[in-house]
Amino acid sequence: MAASVEIVIPVYNEEAALPGSIERLTGYLSKNLENPWRITIADNASVDGTREVSESLSRSYGNVAYCYLPQKGRGRALRATWLSSDADILSYMDVDLSTDLSHFPQLVEALESGHHVAVGSRLSSESRVTRAFKREFISRSYNLLIKSMFFTPFPDAQCGFKAITNQAARSILPAIENNNWFFDTELLIIAAKRGYSVKSIPVRWDDDPTSTVNITNTAIEDVKGLLRLRFGGIPPVPAPGD
């Protein structure tokens, strides 16, 4: 039997984007993913009409669920939804679907072939990326910093397009301290340094010009997280397969 797949869409105030994104995503998965799948909209305490829109979508689509969290934080949303899921493969992607969906089956295939974590990479030589110079420079600088501090094998820690086996998630997630944007990086560093196989997949990615992510605040949080792991140590987690 094919592995079951859960796709989490973390959102905050995304009432406008959700209907189109869910329609596009469900349409793609229905035609291109043979595995049984479901989508969970993880709402990080939105204050617009996101809840009403999400609940309507969950009624309209039989394989779309809605989860409300009273606090913000992408990491918090992923922790809550992944740890409560019984799917074999846990994944997430950004609501803007900036990463070309044609790469999603590759994430699933990587985990089915024995890898523990699969991540989209915008910084591989085969990737095709459209985004502003400032964001490209910041991303490359940040990932170079990760490599220089931890000698990790993955080229891109921040792409909002990732998957992990349920077993690996249950081993690694309890050790992650951050509940916000650094969650992704912390997960990957712990996984790579504790013997979990991380597969990077070059992707086609188009920047969302309407993104509301505060680059400065996120960068400060990320650097603090890197320093915490570098000087506080990589937390112990069960070995792969334990």
Coordinates of C-alpha atoms in Angstrom, one line a residue:
M1 CA 0.0 0.0 0.0
A2 CA 1.3 3.5 -0.9
A3 CA 2.4 5.7 2.0
S4 CA -0.3 8.2 3.1
V5 CA 0.6 11.9 2.8
E6 CA -0.5 14.9 4.9
I7 CA 0.1 18.4 3.4
V8 CA -0.1 21.2 5.9
I9 CA -0.7 24.8 4.8
P10 CA 0.3 27.2 7.6
V11 CA -1.6 30.5 7.2
Y12 CA -2.1 33.8 8.9
N13 CA -4.7 36.3 7.5
E14 CA -4.9 34.5 4.1
E15 CA -8.7 34.7 3.4
A16 CA -8.0 36.0 -0.1
A17 CA -5.4 33.5 -1.1
L18 CA -6.8 30.3 0.3
P19 CA -9.7 29.5 -2.1
G20 CA -7.5 29.7 -5.2
S21 CA -4.6 27.8 -3.6
I22 CA -6.7 25.0 -2.3
E23 CA -8.5 24.6 -5.6
R24 CA -5.2 24.5 -7.5
L25 CA -3.5 22.1 -5.0
T26 CA -6.4 19.7 -4.7
G27 CA -6.7 19.6 -8.5
Y28 CA -3.0 18.9 -8.9
L29 CA -2.8 16.2 -6.3
S30 CA -5.9 14.4 -7.6
K31 CA -4.3 14.1 -11.0
N32 CA -0.6 13.6 -10.1
L33 CA -0.2 11.9 -6.7
E34 CA -1.1 8.2 -6.4
N35 CA -0.7 8.1 -2.6
P36 CA -3.7 8.7 -0.4
W37 CA -3.5 12.3 0.8
R38 CA -5.2 15.0 2.8
I39 CA -4.6 18.8 3.3
T40 CA -4.7 20.5 6.6
I41 CA -5.0 24.3 6.8
A42 CA -3.2 25.4 10.0
D43 CA -4.5 28.8 11.1
N44 CA -2.1 30.8 13.2
A45 CA -4.6 33.0 15.1
S46 CA -5.8 34.9 12.0
V47 CA -7.9 38.0 12.7
D48 CA -9.5 38.3 9.2
G49 CA -11.9 35.9 7.6
T50 CA -9.5 33.0 7.3
R51 CA -11.4 30.8 9.7
E52 CA -14.7 31.2 7.9
V53 CA -13.1 30.6 4.5
S54 CA -11.1 27.6 5.8
E55 CA -14.2 26.0 7.4
S56 CA -16.1 26.5 4.1
L57 CA -13.3 24.9 2.1
S58 CA -13.2 21.9 4.5
R59 CA -16.9 21.4 3.9
S60 CA -16.5 21.7 0.2
Y61 CA -13.5 19.4 -0.2
G62 CA -13.7 16.0 1.5
N63 CA -9.9 15.7 2.0
V64 CA -9.3 19.2 3.4
A65 CA -9.3 19.8 7.1
Y66 CA -8.9 22.9 9.2
C67 CA -7.0 23.4 12.4
Y68 CA -7.1 26.6 14.5
L69 CA -4.2 27.6 16.8
P70 CA -4.6 30.5 19.2
Q71 CA -1.0 31.6 18.8
K72 CA 1.1 32.7 15.8
G73 CA 4.2 30.8 14.6
R74 CA 4.8 28.6 11.5
G75 CA 6.8 26.2 13.6
R76 CA 4.0 26.0 16.2
A77 CA 1.5 25.1 13.4
L78 CA 3.7 22.4 12.0
R79 CA 4.5 20.9 15.4
A80 CA 0.8 20.7 16.3
T81 CA -0.4 19.3 13.0
W82 CA 2.4 16.9 12.3
L83 CA 2.5 15.4 15.8
S84 CA -1.3 14.8 15.7
S85 CA -1.2 13.2 12.3
D86 CA -1.2 9.5 11.5
A87 CA 0.0 9.9 7.9
D88 CA 3.2 8.1 6.9
I89 CA 4.6 11.2 5.3
L90 CA 4.2 14.7 6.7
S91 CA 4.8 17.8 4.5
Y92 CA 4.1 21.5 4.2
M93 CA 4.1 24.2 1.6
D94 CA 3.5 27.9 1.6
V95 CA 0.0 29.1 0.8
D96 CA 1.2 31.1 -2.2
L97 CA 2.4 27.9 -3.8
S98 CA 5.6 29.6 -5.0
T99 CA 7.3 26.3 -5.5
D100 CA 6.1 24.5 -8.6
L101 CA 3.8 21.7 -7.6
S102 CA 5.4 19.3 -10.1
H103 CA 8.2 18.8 -7.5
F104 CA 5.9 17.6 -4.8
P105 CA 5.8 13.9 -6.0
Q106 CA 9.6 14.1 -5.8
L107 CA 9.5 14.9 -2.1
V108 CA 7.2 11.9 -1.6
E109 CA 9.4 9.6 -3.7
A110 CA 12.5 10.6 -1.8
L111 CA 11.0 9.5 1.5
E112 CA 9.5 6.3 0.1
S113 CA 13.0 5.5 -1.2
G114 CA 14.6 5.7 2.3
H115 CA 15.4 9.3 3.0
H116 CA 14.0 10.7 6.3
V117 CA 13.6 14.4 5.2
A118 CA 13.1 15.9 1.8
V119 CA 13.4 19.6 1.1
G120 CA 13.0 21.9 -1.9
S121 CA 16.1 23.8 -2.8
R122 CA 16.1 27.2 -4.6
L123 CA 19.9 27.4 -4.4
S124 CA 20.9 24.3 -6.3
S125 CA 22.5 24.8 -9.7
E126 CA 19.6 23.1 -11.4
S127 CA 17.0 25.2 -9.7
R128 CA 15.1 27.9 -11.6
V129 CA 14.2 30.9 -9.3
T130 CA 12.6 34.2 -9.9
R131 CA 13.0 36.7 -7.1
A132 CA 14.4 40.1 -6.2
F133 CA 18.2 40.5 -5.7
K134 CA 17.8 41.5 -2.1
R135 CA 16.0 38.3 -1.1
E136 CA 18.4 36.2 -3.2
F137 CA 21.4 37.8 -1.5
I138 CA 20.0 37.4 2.0
S139 CA 19.0 33.8 1.4
R140 CA 22.4 32.8 0.0
S141 CA 24.2 34.6 2.8
Y142 CA 22.1 32.9 5.4
N143 CA 22.6 29.4 4.0
L144 CA 26.3 30.0 3.6
L145 CA 26.4 30.9 7.3
I146 CA 24.7 27.6 8.2
K147 CA 27.2 25.7 6.2
S148 CA 30.2 27.5 7.7
M149 CA 28.9 26.9 11.3
F150 CA 27.6 23.3 11.0
F151 CA 29.0 21.8 7.8
T152 CA 25.5 20.7 6.7
P153 CA 24.9 19.0 3.3
F154 CA 21.7 20.8 2.4
P155 CA 21.9 24.0 0.3
D156 CA 18.6 25.7 1.2
A157 CA 17.1 25.6 4.7
Q158 CA 14.3 28.1 4.2
C159 CA 12.3 27.0 1.2
G160 CA 8.7 26.5 2.3
F161 CA 8.4 23.1 0.7
K162 CA 9.4 20.2 2.9
A163 CA 8.5 16.6 3.9
I164 CA 9.5 14.3 6.7
T165 CA 8.6 10.7 7.6
N166 CA 6.2 10.4 10.6
Q167 CA 8.8 8.4 12.5
A168 CA 11.5 11.0 12.0
A169 CA 9.1 13.9 13.0
R170 CA 8.3 12.2 16.3
S171 CA 12.0 11.8 17.1
I172 CA 13.1 15.2 16.1
L173 CA 10.3 17.7 16.7
P174 CA 10.3 17.4 20.5
A175 CA 13.9 18.6 20.5
I176 CA 13.1 21.8 18.5
E177 CA 12.9 24.9 20.6
N178 CA 11.8 27.5 18.0
N179 CA 8.1 27.8 17.1
N180 CA 8.5 30.4 14.4
W181 CA 10.5 30.9 11.2
F182 CA 13.7 29.3 12.5
F183 CA 11.8 26.0 13.1
D184 CA 12.8 24.8 9.5
T185 CA 16.5 25.4 10.0
E186 CA 16.6 23.9 13.4
L187 CA 14.8 20.8 12.1
L188 CA 17.3 20.3 9.3
I189 CA 20.4 20.9 11.3
I190 CA 19.3 18.5 14.0
A191 CA 18.3 15.9 11.4
A192 CA 21.6 16.2 9.4
K193 CA 23.9 16.2 12.5
R194 CA 22.1 13.3 14.2
G195 CA 22.3 10.9 11.3
Y196 CA 19.1 11.4 9.4
S197 CA 19.2 11.4 5.6
V198 CA 18.2 14.8 4.1
K199 CA 17.4 14.8 0.4
S200 CA 17.5 18.2 -1.4
I201 CA 15.4 18.6 -4.5
P202 CA 16.1 21.4 -7.0
V203 CA 12.9 23.3 -7.7
R204 CA 11.3 26.0 -9.8
W205 CA 10.3 28.8 -7.6
D206 CA 8.7 32.2 -8.2
D207 CA 8.8 34.9 -5.6
D208 CA 5.5 36.1 -4.2
P209 CA 5.7 40.0 -4.3
T210 CA 2.9 40.3 -1.8
S211 CA 4.7 38.4 1.0
T212 CA 4.4 40.0 4.4
V213 CA 7.4 38.3 6.0
N214 CA 9.5 40.8 7.9
I215 CA 13.0 40.0 6.6
T216 CA 14.9 42.0 9.3
N217 CA 13.0 40.4 12.2
T218 CA 13.3 36.9 10.7
A219 CA 17.0 37.4 10.1
I220 CA 17.6 38.4 13.7
E221 CA 15.6 35.4 14.9
D222 CA 17.5 33.0 12.6
V223 CA 21.0 34.3 13.7
K224 CA 20.0 33.9 17.4
G225 CA 18.9 30.4 16.7
L226 CA 22.1 29.5 14.9
L227 CA 24.2 30.8 17.8
R228 CA 22.1 28.9 20.3
L229 CA 22.7 25.6 18.4
R230 CA 26.4 26.4 17.7
F231 CA 27.3 27.2 21.3
G232 CA 24.6 25.4 23.2
G233 CA 25.0 22.2 21.2
I234 CA 22.8 20.1 19.0
P235 CA 20.2 18.3 21.1
P236 CA 20.2 14.6 21.3
V237 CA 17.4 12.7 19.5
P238 CA 16.7 9.0 18.9
A239 CA 18.8 7.6 16.2
P240 CA 17.1 6.8 12.8
G241 CA 15.1 3.7 13.1
D242 CA 15.0 3.6 16.9

